[in-house]
XYZ file of C-alpha atoms in Angstrom:
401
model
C -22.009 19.578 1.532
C -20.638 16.924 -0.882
C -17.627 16.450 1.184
C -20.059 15.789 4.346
C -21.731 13.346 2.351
C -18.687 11.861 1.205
C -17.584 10.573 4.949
C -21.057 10.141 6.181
C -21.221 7.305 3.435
C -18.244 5.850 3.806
C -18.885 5.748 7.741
C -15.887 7.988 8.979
C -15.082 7.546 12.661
C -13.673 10.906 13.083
C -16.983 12.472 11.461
C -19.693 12.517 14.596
C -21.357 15.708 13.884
C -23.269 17.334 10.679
C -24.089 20.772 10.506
C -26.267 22.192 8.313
C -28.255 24.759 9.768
C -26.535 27.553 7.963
C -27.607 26.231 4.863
C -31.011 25.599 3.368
C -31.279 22.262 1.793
C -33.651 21.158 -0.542
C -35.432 17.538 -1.715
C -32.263 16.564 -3.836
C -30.118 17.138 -0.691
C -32.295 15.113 1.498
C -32.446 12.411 -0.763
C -28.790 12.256 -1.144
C -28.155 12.723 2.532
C -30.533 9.629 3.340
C -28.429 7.388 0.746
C -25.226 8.712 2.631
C -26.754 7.733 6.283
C -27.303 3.978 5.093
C -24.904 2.032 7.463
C -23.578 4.756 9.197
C -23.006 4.153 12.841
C -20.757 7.114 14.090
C -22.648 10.151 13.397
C -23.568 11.909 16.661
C -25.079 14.540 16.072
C -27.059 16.073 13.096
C -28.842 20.149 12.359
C -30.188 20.535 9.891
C -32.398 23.302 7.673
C -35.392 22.897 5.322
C -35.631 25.509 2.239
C -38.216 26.619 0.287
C -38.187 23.612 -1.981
C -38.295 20.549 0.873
C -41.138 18.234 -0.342
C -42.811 16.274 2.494
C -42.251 12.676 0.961
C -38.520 14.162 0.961
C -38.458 15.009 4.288
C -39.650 11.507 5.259
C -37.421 9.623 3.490
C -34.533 11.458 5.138
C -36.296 10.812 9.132
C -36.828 7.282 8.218
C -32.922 6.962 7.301
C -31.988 9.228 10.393
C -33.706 6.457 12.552
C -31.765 3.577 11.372
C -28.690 5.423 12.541
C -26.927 5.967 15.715
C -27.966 9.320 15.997
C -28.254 10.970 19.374
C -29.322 14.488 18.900
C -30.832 15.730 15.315
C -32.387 19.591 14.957
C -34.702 20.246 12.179
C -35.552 23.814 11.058
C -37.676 25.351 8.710
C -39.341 28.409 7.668
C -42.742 28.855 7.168
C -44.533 30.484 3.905
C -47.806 32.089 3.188
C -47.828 30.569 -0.200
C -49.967 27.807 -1.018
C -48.220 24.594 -1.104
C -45.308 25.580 1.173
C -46.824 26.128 4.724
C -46.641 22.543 4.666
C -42.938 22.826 5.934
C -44.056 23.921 9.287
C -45.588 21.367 9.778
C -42.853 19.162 8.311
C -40.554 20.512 10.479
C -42.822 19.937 13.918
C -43.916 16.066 13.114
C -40.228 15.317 11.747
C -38.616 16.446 14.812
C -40.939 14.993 17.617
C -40.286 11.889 15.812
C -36.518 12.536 15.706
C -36.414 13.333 18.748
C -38.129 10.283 20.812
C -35.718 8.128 18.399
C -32.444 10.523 19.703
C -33.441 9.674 23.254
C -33.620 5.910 22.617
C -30.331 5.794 21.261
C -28.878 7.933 23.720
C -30.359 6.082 26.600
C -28.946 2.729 25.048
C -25.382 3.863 24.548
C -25.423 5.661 27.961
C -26.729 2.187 29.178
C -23.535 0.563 27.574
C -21.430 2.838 29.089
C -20.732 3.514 25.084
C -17.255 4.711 25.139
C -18.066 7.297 22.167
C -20.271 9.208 24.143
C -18.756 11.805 26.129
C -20.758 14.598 24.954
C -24.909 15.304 24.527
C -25.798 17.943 22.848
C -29.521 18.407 23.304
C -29.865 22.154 22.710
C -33.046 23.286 20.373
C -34.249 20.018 20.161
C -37.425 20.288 21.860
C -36.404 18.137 24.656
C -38.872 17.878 28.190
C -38.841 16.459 31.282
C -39.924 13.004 30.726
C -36.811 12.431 28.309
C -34.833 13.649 31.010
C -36.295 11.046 33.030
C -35.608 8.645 30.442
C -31.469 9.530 30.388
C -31.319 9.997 34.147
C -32.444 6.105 34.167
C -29.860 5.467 32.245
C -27.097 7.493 33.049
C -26.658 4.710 36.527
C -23.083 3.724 36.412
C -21.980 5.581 33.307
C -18.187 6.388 33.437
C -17.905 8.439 29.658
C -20.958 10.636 29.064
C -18.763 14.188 30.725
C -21.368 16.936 29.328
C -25.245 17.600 28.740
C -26.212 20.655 26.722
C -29.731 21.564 27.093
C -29.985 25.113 26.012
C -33.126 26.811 25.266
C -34.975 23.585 25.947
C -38.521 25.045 26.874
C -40.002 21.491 27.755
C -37.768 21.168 31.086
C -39.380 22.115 34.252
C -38.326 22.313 38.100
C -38.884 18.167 37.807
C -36.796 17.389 35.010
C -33.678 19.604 36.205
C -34.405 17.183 39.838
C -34.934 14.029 37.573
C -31.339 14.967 36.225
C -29.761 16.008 39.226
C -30.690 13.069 41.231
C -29.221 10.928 38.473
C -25.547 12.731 38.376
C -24.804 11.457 41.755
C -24.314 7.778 40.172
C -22.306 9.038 36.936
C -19.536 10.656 35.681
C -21.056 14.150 34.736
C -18.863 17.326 35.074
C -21.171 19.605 33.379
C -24.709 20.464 32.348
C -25.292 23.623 30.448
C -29.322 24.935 31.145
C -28.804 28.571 29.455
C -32.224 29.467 28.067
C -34.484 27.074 29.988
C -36.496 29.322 31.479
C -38.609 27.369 33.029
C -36.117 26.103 35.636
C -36.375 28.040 38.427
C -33.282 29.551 40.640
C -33.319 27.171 42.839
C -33.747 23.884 40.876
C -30.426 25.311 38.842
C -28.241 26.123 41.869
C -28.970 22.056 43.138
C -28.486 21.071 39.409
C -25.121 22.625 39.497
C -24.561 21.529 43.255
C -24.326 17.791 41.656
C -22.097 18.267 38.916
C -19.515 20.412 41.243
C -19.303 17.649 43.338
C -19.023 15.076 40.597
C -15.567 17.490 39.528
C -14.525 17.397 42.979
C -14.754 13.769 43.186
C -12.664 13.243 40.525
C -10.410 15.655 40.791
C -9.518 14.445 44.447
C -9.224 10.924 42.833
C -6.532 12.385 40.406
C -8.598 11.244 37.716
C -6.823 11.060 34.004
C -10.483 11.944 32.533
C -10.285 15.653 33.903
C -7.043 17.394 32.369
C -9.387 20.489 31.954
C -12.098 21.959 34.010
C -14.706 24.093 31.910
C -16.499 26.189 34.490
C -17.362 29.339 31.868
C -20.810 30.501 31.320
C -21.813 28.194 34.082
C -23.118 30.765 36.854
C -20.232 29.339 38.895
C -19.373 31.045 42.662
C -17.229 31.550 44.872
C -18.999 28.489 47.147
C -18.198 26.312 43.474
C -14.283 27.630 43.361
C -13.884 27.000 47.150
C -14.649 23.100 46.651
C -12.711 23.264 43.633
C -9.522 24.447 45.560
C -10.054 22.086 48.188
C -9.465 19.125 45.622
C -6.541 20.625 43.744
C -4.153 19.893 46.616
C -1.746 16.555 44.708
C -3.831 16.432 41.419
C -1.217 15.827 38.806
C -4.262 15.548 35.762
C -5.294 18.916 35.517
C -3.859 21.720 33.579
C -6.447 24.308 33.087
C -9.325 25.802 34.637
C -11.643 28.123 32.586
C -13.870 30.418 35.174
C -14.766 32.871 33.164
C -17.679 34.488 32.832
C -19.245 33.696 36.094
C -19.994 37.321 37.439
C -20.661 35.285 41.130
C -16.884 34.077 41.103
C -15.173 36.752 43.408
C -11.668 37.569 45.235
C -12.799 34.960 48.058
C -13.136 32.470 45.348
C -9.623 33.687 43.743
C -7.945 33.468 47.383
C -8.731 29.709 47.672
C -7.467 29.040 44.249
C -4.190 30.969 44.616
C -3.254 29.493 48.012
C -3.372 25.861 46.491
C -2.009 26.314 42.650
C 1.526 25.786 44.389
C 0.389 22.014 45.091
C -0.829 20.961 41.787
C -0.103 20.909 38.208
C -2.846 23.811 37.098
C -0.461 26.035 34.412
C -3.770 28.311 32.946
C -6.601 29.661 34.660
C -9.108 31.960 32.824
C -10.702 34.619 34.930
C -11.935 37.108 32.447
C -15.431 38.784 33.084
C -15.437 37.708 36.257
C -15.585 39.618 39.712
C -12.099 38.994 40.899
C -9.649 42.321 41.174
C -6.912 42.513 38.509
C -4.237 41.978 40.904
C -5.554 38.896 42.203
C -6.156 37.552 38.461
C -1.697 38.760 37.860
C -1.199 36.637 41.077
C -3.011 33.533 39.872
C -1.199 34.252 36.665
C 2.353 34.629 38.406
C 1.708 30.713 40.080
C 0.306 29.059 37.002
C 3.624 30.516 35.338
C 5.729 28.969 37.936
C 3.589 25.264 37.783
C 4.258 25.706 34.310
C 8.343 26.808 34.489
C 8.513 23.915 37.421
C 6.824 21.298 35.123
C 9.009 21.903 31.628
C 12.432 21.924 34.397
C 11.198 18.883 35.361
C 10.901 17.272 31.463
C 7.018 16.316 32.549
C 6.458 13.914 29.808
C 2.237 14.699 30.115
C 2.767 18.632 29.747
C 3.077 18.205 25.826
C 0.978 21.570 24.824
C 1.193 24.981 26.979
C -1.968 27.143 25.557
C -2.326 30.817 26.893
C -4.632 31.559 24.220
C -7.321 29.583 25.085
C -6.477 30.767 28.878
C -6.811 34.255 27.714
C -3.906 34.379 29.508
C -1.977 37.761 28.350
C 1.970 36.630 28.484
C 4.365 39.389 29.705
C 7.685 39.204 28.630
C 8.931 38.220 32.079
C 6.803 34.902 32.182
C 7.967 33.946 28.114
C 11.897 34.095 29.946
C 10.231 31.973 32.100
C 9.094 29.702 29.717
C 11.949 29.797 27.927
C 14.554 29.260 30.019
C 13.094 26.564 31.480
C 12.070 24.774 28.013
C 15.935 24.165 27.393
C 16.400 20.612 27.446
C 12.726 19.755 27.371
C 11.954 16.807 25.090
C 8.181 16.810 25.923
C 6.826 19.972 25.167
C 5.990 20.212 21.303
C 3.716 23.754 21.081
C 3.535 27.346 23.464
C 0.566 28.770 22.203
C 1.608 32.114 23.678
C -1.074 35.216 24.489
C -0.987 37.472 21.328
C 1.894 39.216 18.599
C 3.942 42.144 19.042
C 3.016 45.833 18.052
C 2.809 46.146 14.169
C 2.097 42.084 13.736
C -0.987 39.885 13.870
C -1.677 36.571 14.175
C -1.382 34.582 10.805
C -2.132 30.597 10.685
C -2.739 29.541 13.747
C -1.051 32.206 15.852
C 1.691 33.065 17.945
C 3.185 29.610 19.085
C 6.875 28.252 20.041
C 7.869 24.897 18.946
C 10.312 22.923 21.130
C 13.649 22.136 19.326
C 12.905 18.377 20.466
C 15.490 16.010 21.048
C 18.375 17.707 20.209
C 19.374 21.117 21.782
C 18.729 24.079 19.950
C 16.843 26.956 19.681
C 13.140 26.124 19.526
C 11.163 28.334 16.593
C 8.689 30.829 16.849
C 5.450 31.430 14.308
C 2.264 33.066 13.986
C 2.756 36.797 13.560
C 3.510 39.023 10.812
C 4.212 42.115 9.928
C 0.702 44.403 9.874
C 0.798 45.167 5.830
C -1.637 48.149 4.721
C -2.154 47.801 1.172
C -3.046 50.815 -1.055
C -6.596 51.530 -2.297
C -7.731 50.736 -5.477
C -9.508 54.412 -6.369
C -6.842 56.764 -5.947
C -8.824 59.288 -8.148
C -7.998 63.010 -7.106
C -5.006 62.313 -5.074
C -1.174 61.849 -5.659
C 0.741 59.352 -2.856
C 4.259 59.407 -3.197
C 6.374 56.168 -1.337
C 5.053 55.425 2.157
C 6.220 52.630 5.027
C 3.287 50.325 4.297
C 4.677 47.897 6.708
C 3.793 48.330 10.657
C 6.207 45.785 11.651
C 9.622 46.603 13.148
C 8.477 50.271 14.417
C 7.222 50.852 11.204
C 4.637 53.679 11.321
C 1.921 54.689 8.481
């Protein structure tokens, strides 16, 4: 917390978001956190959690400082008590964040307005949000060229008009994503046009070869094959884009996969993530085979944008054929820095960061590999009742236990 409090008050650009939901903060914290937010204009985003202790002249000091800020999304939560004295903090809670939230909504309507070049990101989930703030961003959102994703989750207060509100805004904005998980009160249909307008807002750009889009974040999105097929049908001579995560979109299927694979040949896509999806497992190994060879064809080629390969976040499970691949045609590359490759040998795990490759840069040489070492049991600490003699504690190098 102190360290939080440290760069809120001295106004750090590179600290937009505050997090303290997993933490129960009392009247001194508040307090301390209001001094911190004096002057602050680059916090973003703020969650916070009332304990046991959170006075109510406490609490209001710390809303009246979160107004004066630039804050676009704050989350207050509390617990409620049977004790006498303390049920006050549901109440608290409810008053503090209606009046956060009508300020959040100002501010982000403003900056979206300004075409703020900060805001590429709303997070709006738990905050209580309804339709007639959606009505207030869509109003704004005309023209807007930064603001790429809305988060809305569990957002009870939007209805079948706010999710049309919203969608009939996205057609004048830059949009690629709105997540609705949890608002149940938008019906089937109202989603399906809701995601309708952000598709084509990808496909738009993506035909445009837009420098804004080098990844395409389709997980957890109740994507389909309808979604992929426009997708494929704007890859054709995008040079931007260099992954695609699908996953988890039960709807995406091997007609989907077919119009991706026939097209991954004719742009620069080198990861695709298809886990929990509907798509056969040899379909996913062919996808896999052509984002290999985009990738193989790229580092050849010294492509001076292609600075990080990342099968991790891909999920994408390396065989040993496609890391020859790789490396083979990483020799003489001076643009690729890190190969975040799929996972460690038998007997190793990942350590640090994980298994990556490091280009030998400028100079030729091998490039270096780290991330993985040797699996180490360690002996217990209660040995009472048995004798162990000398055993091969380490699983690495065919080591066995």
């Amino acid at each position: 917390m102190q360290a939080d409090l440290r760069r809120a008050a001295r106004n750090d650009a590179a600290f937009t978001s505050l997090d303290w939901s997993e933490h129960s903060i009392e009247s001194e914290h508040a307090n301390l956190l209001a001094k911190s937010l004096a002057g602050n204009t680059h916090l973003q985003s703020i969650r916070i959690r009332y304990g046991i202790y959170m006075t109510a002249n406490a609490a209001k000091r710390l809303e009246a400082a979160l107004v004066r800020t630039c804050v676009v999304s704050a989350v207050v939560v509390g617990r409620s008590y049977s004790h006498d004295g303390r049920t006050i903090i549901r109440d608290v809670q409810a008053n503090n964040n209606a009046t956060l939230r009508k300020h959040c909504v100002a501010n982000a309507a403003r900056r979206a307005v300004q075409d703020d070049a900060s805001l590429t990101e709303l997070d709006w989930s738990n905050a209580g949000v309804d339709d007639d703030d959606l009505a207030v961003l869509g109003e704004a959102l005309t023209d807007n060229t930064h603001l790429a994703r809305i988060t809305l989750s569990n957002s009870r207060g939007i209805t079948d008009r706010g999710a049309a509100l919203l969608a009939r805004a996205l057609a004048t904005c830059a949009v690629v994503r709105v997540d609705i998980d949890g608002c149940h009160r938008i019906g089937r249909k109202s989603a399906a046009y809701l995601r309708r307008r952000w598709v084509s807002n990808v496909v738009r750009l993506v035909k445009s070869d837009d420098a804004r889009l080098p990844e395409i974040d389709w997980s957890n999105t109740d994507a389909d094959d309808d979604d992929l097929g426009q997708l494929a049908g704007a890859l054709p001579g995008n040079t931007r884009v260099n992954a695609i995560q699908i996953a988890h979109n039960r709807l995406v299927g091997d007609a989907g996969a077919e119009a991706l694979w026939s097209v991954l040949p004719l742009c620069n896509v080198v990861g695709v993530a298809l886990d929990v999806t509907s798509i056969a497992e040899p379909r996913k190994a062919a996808i896999r085979c052509l984002c290999v060879a985009n990738a193989a064809r790229r580092l050849a080629a010294n492509d001076s944008s292609l600075t990080s390969l990342d099968w991790r976040v891909m999920r994408h499970t390396a065989v040993d054929a496609d890391i020859m691949t790789i490396a083979r045609a990483m020799r003489g590359n001076t643009a690729l820095r890190v190969v975040r490759l799929g996972g460690c040998a038998a007997g190793y795990e990942s350590s640090g960061g994980g298994p990556s490759a490091t280009s030998c840069g400028d100079a030729s040489g091998p490039y270096s590999l780290s991330g993985c070492s040797a699996i180490e049991c360690t002996q217990p600490s209660d040995l009472t009742g048995y004798t162990v003699s000398d055993v091969q504690l380490s699983l690495g190098d065919g080591g066995t236990f």
